[in-house]
XYZ file of C-alpha atoms in Angstrom:
355
model
C 101.798 79.334 173.408
C 102.186 80.388 169.708
C 99.459 80.471 167.160
C 95.825 80.773 167.710
C 93.958 77.475 168.955
C 90.418 76.618 168.225
C 88.418 78.156 170.918
C 85.091 76.319 171.302
C 82.620 77.580 173.925
C 80.513 74.451 174.880
C 77.817 76.707 176.383
C 77.760 80.382 175.955
C 75.711 83.296 174.446
C 76.040 85.611 171.482
C 74.639 88.992 173.003
C 75.512 92.560 173.827
C 74.158 92.861 177.485
C 74.667 96.531 177.451
C 72.127 97.238 174.551
C 68.716 98.571 175.473
C 66.813 95.409 174.302
C 69.133 93.020 176.297
C 68.922 95.219 179.233
C 65.092 94.850 179.199
C 65.305 91.187 178.591
C 67.748 90.769 181.590
C 64.778 91.690 183.762
C 62.716 88.956 182.576
C 62.692 85.389 184.108
C 62.902 83.583 180.588
C 63.543 85.980 177.733
C 63.388 84.752 174.147
C 66.159 84.773 171.795
C 64.658 87.649 169.812
C 65.295 89.731 172.910
C 68.937 89.378 172.722
C 71.240 91.738 170.819
C 73.537 90.541 168.058
C 74.773 93.803 166.893
C 78.164 95.072 165.391
C 79.737 95.146 169.002
C 78.796 91.429 169.645
C 80.027 90.269 166.513
C 83.280 92.344 166.502
C 84.127 91.250 170.088
C 83.193 87.787 169.582
C 85.713 87.526 166.654
C 88.318 89.612 168.494
C 88.220 87.196 171.360
C 89.400 84.281 169.202
C 86.089 82.527 169.682
C 85.721 79.732 166.842
C 82.292 78.409 167.842
C 79.714 78.522 170.592
C 76.973 76.435 171.716
C 74.005 78.766 172.251
C 70.922 78.156 174.220
C 67.555 78.405 172.345
C 64.101 77.049 172.793
C 61.983 76.404 175.792
C 63.905 76.392 179.316
C 61.130 77.350 181.794
C 57.929 79.356 182.085
C 54.331 79.289 180.663
C 55.201 79.235 176.798
C 54.256 76.331 174.890
C 57.447 74.383 174.683
C 57.397 72.847 171.364
C 55.866 75.916 169.392
C 58.301 78.256 171.323
C 61.329 76.168 170.492
C 60.486 76.042 166.726
C 60.031 79.737 166.892
C 63.414 80.173 168.328
C 65.018 78.134 165.730
C 63.490 80.490 163.131
C 64.864 83.429 165.030
C 68.411 82.137 165.008
C 68.304 80.934 161.432
C 67.229 84.633 160.664
C 70.198 85.974 162.851
C 72.765 83.678 161.059
C 71.395 84.497 157.560
C 71.667 88.318 158.233
C 75.386 88.058 159.143
C 76.975 85.587 156.471
C 80.366 87.147 156.924
C 80.395 86.761 160.630
C 78.324 83.708 161.702
C 78.113 80.137 160.410
C 75.535 77.612 161.533
C 77.320 74.464 162.785
C 75.739 71.126 162.034
C 79.044 69.034 161.758
C 82.579 69.071 163.301
C 83.850 70.043 159.891
C 81.814 73.206 160.110
C 83.742 74.447 163.109
C 87.016 74.060 161.232
C 85.375 76.053 158.371
C 84.469 78.859 160.733
C 88.111 78.917 161.888
C 89.412 79.066 158.349
C 86.892 81.825 157.391
C 87.271 83.983 160.454
C 83.595 83.410 161.314
C 81.938 82.227 164.572
C 80.345 78.926 164.408
C 76.832 78.613 166.022
C 75.805 75.374 167.551
C 72.077 75.215 168.369
C 71.485 73.721 171.829
C 68.680 73.065 174.357
C 68.925 73.611 178.170
C 65.711 71.622 178.755
C 64.234 68.791 176.745
C 60.560 69.466 177.631
C 59.888 70.555 174.163
C 60.080 66.839 173.049
C 56.643 66.508 174.887
C 55.362 62.967 174.530
C 56.429 62.720 171.048
C 59.742 60.958 170.231
C 59.392 61.930 166.657
C 60.010 65.652 167.372
C 63.674 64.821 167.903
C 63.918 64.074 164.238
C 62.433 67.489 163.602
C 65.071 69.037 165.778
C 67.859 67.341 164.255
C 66.420 68.498 160.725
C 66.425 71.921 161.907
C 70.117 71.801 162.928
C 69.791 71.309 166.719
C 72.964 69.499 167.830
C 72.910 69.574 171.633
C 69.906 68.461 173.823
C 70.089 68.918 177.652
C 67.787 66.576 179.252
C 66.811 68.607 182.238
C 66.986 72.230 183.807
C 67.525 72.634 187.596
C 63.922 71.172 188.281
C 62.809 67.662 187.349
C 60.909 67.018 184.123
C 59.240 63.946 182.562
C 62.773 62.727 181.580
C 64.518 62.881 184.794
C 65.691 64.857 187.614
C 67.526 68.179 187.644
C 70.089 69.435 190.136
C 67.584 70.819 192.428
C 65.196 67.695 192.374
C 65.221 65.162 195.117
C 68.425 63.073 194.988
C 66.549 59.693 194.120
C 65.169 61.286 190.922
C 66.523 59.024 188.236
C 66.282 58.870 184.522
C 62.521 57.895 183.608
C 61.394 55.222 181.290
C 60.523 57.853 178.737
C 63.888 59.561 179.420
C 65.615 56.347 178.292
C 63.656 56.560 175.015
C 64.641 60.139 174.419
C 68.371 59.287 175.061
C 67.922 56.325 172.496
C 66.439 58.695 169.973
C 69.032 61.282 170.452
C 71.708 58.610 169.840
C 69.943 57.500 166.725
C 69.930 60.989 165.331
C 73.508 61.788 166.342
C 72.710 64.492 168.859
C 74.751 65.265 172.039
C 73.130 64.274 175.214
C 73.990 67.040 177.655
C 73.738 66.285 181.303
C 74.422 69.669 182.574
C 71.993 70.550 185.323
C 71.009 67.090 185.839
C 70.770 65.534 189.271
C 73.356 62.937 190.075
C 71.069 59.995 189.797
C 69.762 60.988 186.500
C 73.189 61.845 185.252
C 74.703 58.417 186.083
C 71.661 56.724 184.715
C 71.985 58.481 181.416
C 75.790 57.972 181.100
C 75.138 54.116 181.514
C 72.113 53.821 179.261
C 73.404 55.919 176.227
C 75.111 53.946 173.383
C 77.016 57.123 172.393
C 79.520 59.175 174.550
C 77.644 62.010 176.428
C 78.505 65.372 177.701
C 78.315 67.830 180.520
C 78.756 71.037 178.720
C 78.857 73.437 181.485
C 79.690 72.499 185.052
C 82.139 72.549 188.017
C 83.702 69.938 190.181
C 81.931 69.108 193.383
C 84.932 67.735 195.025
C 86.120 71.626 195.066
C 82.889 73.251 195.771
C 79.987 71.103 197.170
C 77.100 72.484 195.364
C 74.479 70.526 193.281
C 75.233 72.377 190.007
C 78.662 70.822 190.133
C 79.467 67.244 189.205
C 80.987 64.547 191.451
C 84.177 62.595 190.463
C 82.110 59.539 189.692
C 80.135 61.531 187.082
C 83.059 63.182 185.657
C 85.013 59.809 185.411
C 82.288 57.894 183.981
C 81.623 60.480 181.278
C 85.233 60.428 180.290
C 85.643 56.736 180.409
C 82.917 56.447 177.808
C 84.506 58.900 175.334
C 82.524 62.000 176.447
C 83.218 65.674 177.217
C 83.118 67.948 180.226
C 83.119 71.741 180.074
C 84.014 73.980 183.015
C 81.830 77.037 183.396
C 82.778 80.558 184.527
C 80.122 80.670 187.312
C 79.726 81.528 190.916
C 79.507 77.809 191.751
C 83.257 77.390 191.402
C 83.747 79.059 194.845
C 82.136 78.382 198.222
C 81.987 81.984 198.731
C 80.010 82.520 195.482
C 82.521 85.111 194.330
C 84.449 82.819 191.915
C 87.612 84.213 190.275
C 89.851 83.140 187.368
C 92.038 81.174 189.642
C 88.947 79.074 190.741
C 88.221 78.231 186.907
C 91.868 77.058 186.558
C 91.514 74.931 189.867
C 88.229 73.288 188.531
C 89.929 72.683 185.071
C 92.886 71.029 186.619
C 90.806 68.930 188.848
C 88.701 67.681 185.950
C 91.782 67.012 183.802
C 93.117 65.011 186.904
C 89.782 62.953 187.071
C 88.842 62.695 183.267
C 92.238 63.066 181.454
C 93.320 65.790 179.121
C 91.403 64.489 176.196
C 87.937 65.090 177.802
C 87.877 68.523 179.260
C 87.141 71.903 177.844
C 85.122 75.215 178.601
C 81.531 75.969 178.751
C 81.484 79.571 180.168
C 77.692 79.970 180.263
C 78.141 83.586 179.256
C 78.745 85.930 176.417
C 81.982 87.451 175.072
C 80.755 91.074 175.533
C 81.088 92.171 179.115
C 78.782 94.161 181.205
C 79.916 97.752 181.151
C 78.227 99.185 184.254
C 78.559 96.627 187.141
C 77.120 98.932 189.891
C 73.900 99.137 187.882
C 73.764 95.486 187.064
C 74.362 94.805 190.796
C 71.296 96.705 191.655
C 69.263 94.627 189.257
C 70.675 91.415 190.329
C 68.828 90.849 193.602
C 65.347 91.264 191.716
C 66.363 88.819 189.140
C 67.654 86.106 191.723
C 64.377 86.567 193.826
C 62.469 85.969 190.654
C 64.154 82.678 189.909
C 63.817 81.441 193.460
C 60.092 82.379 193.635
C 59.512 80.365 190.417
C 61.515 77.436 191.830
C 64.211 77.417 188.991
C 67.146 78.667 190.848
C 70.068 76.668 191.696
C 71.607 76.200 195.234
C 74.524 78.913 195.362
C 72.557 81.638 193.477
C 72.400 84.656 195.638
C 71.800 88.307 195.248
C 75.419 89.243 195.955
C 76.740 86.742 193.544
C 77.517 87.574 189.818
C 76.601 84.808 187.420
C 80.059 85.147 185.780
C 83.611 85.457 186.833
C 84.448 89.125 187.288
C 88.125 88.851 186.387
C 87.641 86.472 183.630
C 85.120 88.260 181.154
C 85.219 90.464 178.062
C 87.156 90.277 174.857
C 90.330 88.897 176.438
C 88.796 86.097 178.653
C 90.084 83.258 176.533
C 93.581 84.756 176.115
C 93.761 85.323 179.776
C 92.677 81.699 180.582
C 95.508 80.580 178.213
C 97.966 82.645 180.091
C 96.763 81.259 183.431
C 96.970 77.595 182.018
C 100.513 78.351 180.699
C 101.493 79.601 184.244
C 100.025 76.435 185.607
C 102.591 74.601 183.560
C 100.292 73.158 180.998
C 101.879 72.297 177.653
C 100.631 74.083 174.404
C 99.160 70.759 173.328
C 97.032 70.427 176.393
C 95.842 73.919 176.317
C 94.674 73.513 172.731
C 92.750 70.454 173.681
C 90.977 72.345 176.556
C 90.263 75.430 174.538
C 88.566 73.769 171.702
C 90.003 70.630 170.354
C 88.563 68.194 172.766
C 85.074 69.516 171.841
C 85.589 69.130 168.114
C 86.850 65.688 168.632
C 83.893 64.721 170.821
C 81.518 66.376 168.211
C 83.137 64.196 165.519
C 82.332 61.196 167.579
C 78.684 62.047 168.136
C 77.684 64.207 165.127
C 79.641 61.934 162.759
C 80.712 64.568 160.346
């Protein structure tokens, strides 16, 4: 395809995983945002990759930290990071900001949660999060919380009464309701309850790989039918072997397009642009990290000591260009590819954020 499309990663990271601070953080179960490394390499490679905007995870996900206070602290951390790099980064609060980032050659940063525990029992906190610039709120992580069931929770765990109140408040404040990591019952309940289109920002297709972190055709179809968005991740859950390849990413995108239509599918890699340089050293650390997650009860089915949490042949600064080449080889038109790489997310953001 000619020209540079908008490239929006519906769930990713800004980090140099090779830096000493990030290497130390990788050994922890739940590192904080200030432990990631947004250095010259992070910024240069993010821009060189063609990345226009990325939804990052901040705030409480798991562990013993006080959820609300920790989340506010994380927002402060990222505000400082962006303020320190005004020529490279732009905080995204409207869809128009994504276009501004593209025009200026900056990377737009969308603030998002991967667990809504920080809401506590106070719906008013959602207004605070919205005012602070949060634009994506994932209801659950893998385990259940007081809103609903995660992908590792019992199958019958649905959206709770309080979860419905939270969805209502997210609708009222024009925030994305992200159903990644949710259990099937909670996902279907939330789609049906929401007055506004919802998203599944990083997932795979269960019809191709039957793992709980992937979504059924029923979930995918219902999200799309109501004007929502589905992002396909670059994760081991795309292959029954756990060793996902670029070809698997393409197959899951193709399946999602067939189920949802080409106007509702994008990418949410769940990883950074900057690649890990020493895979042998990383492999040696991986088993311990997976064991920690399993012991804490936060891992997902399909996480194993021998599975990288990324697609080994679709990483680094060329990951988006390589995916575009593979989609072209698949026979996809430039228009369809532009939608998948970013336009669909921006169109969805316009429907939800209203700006």
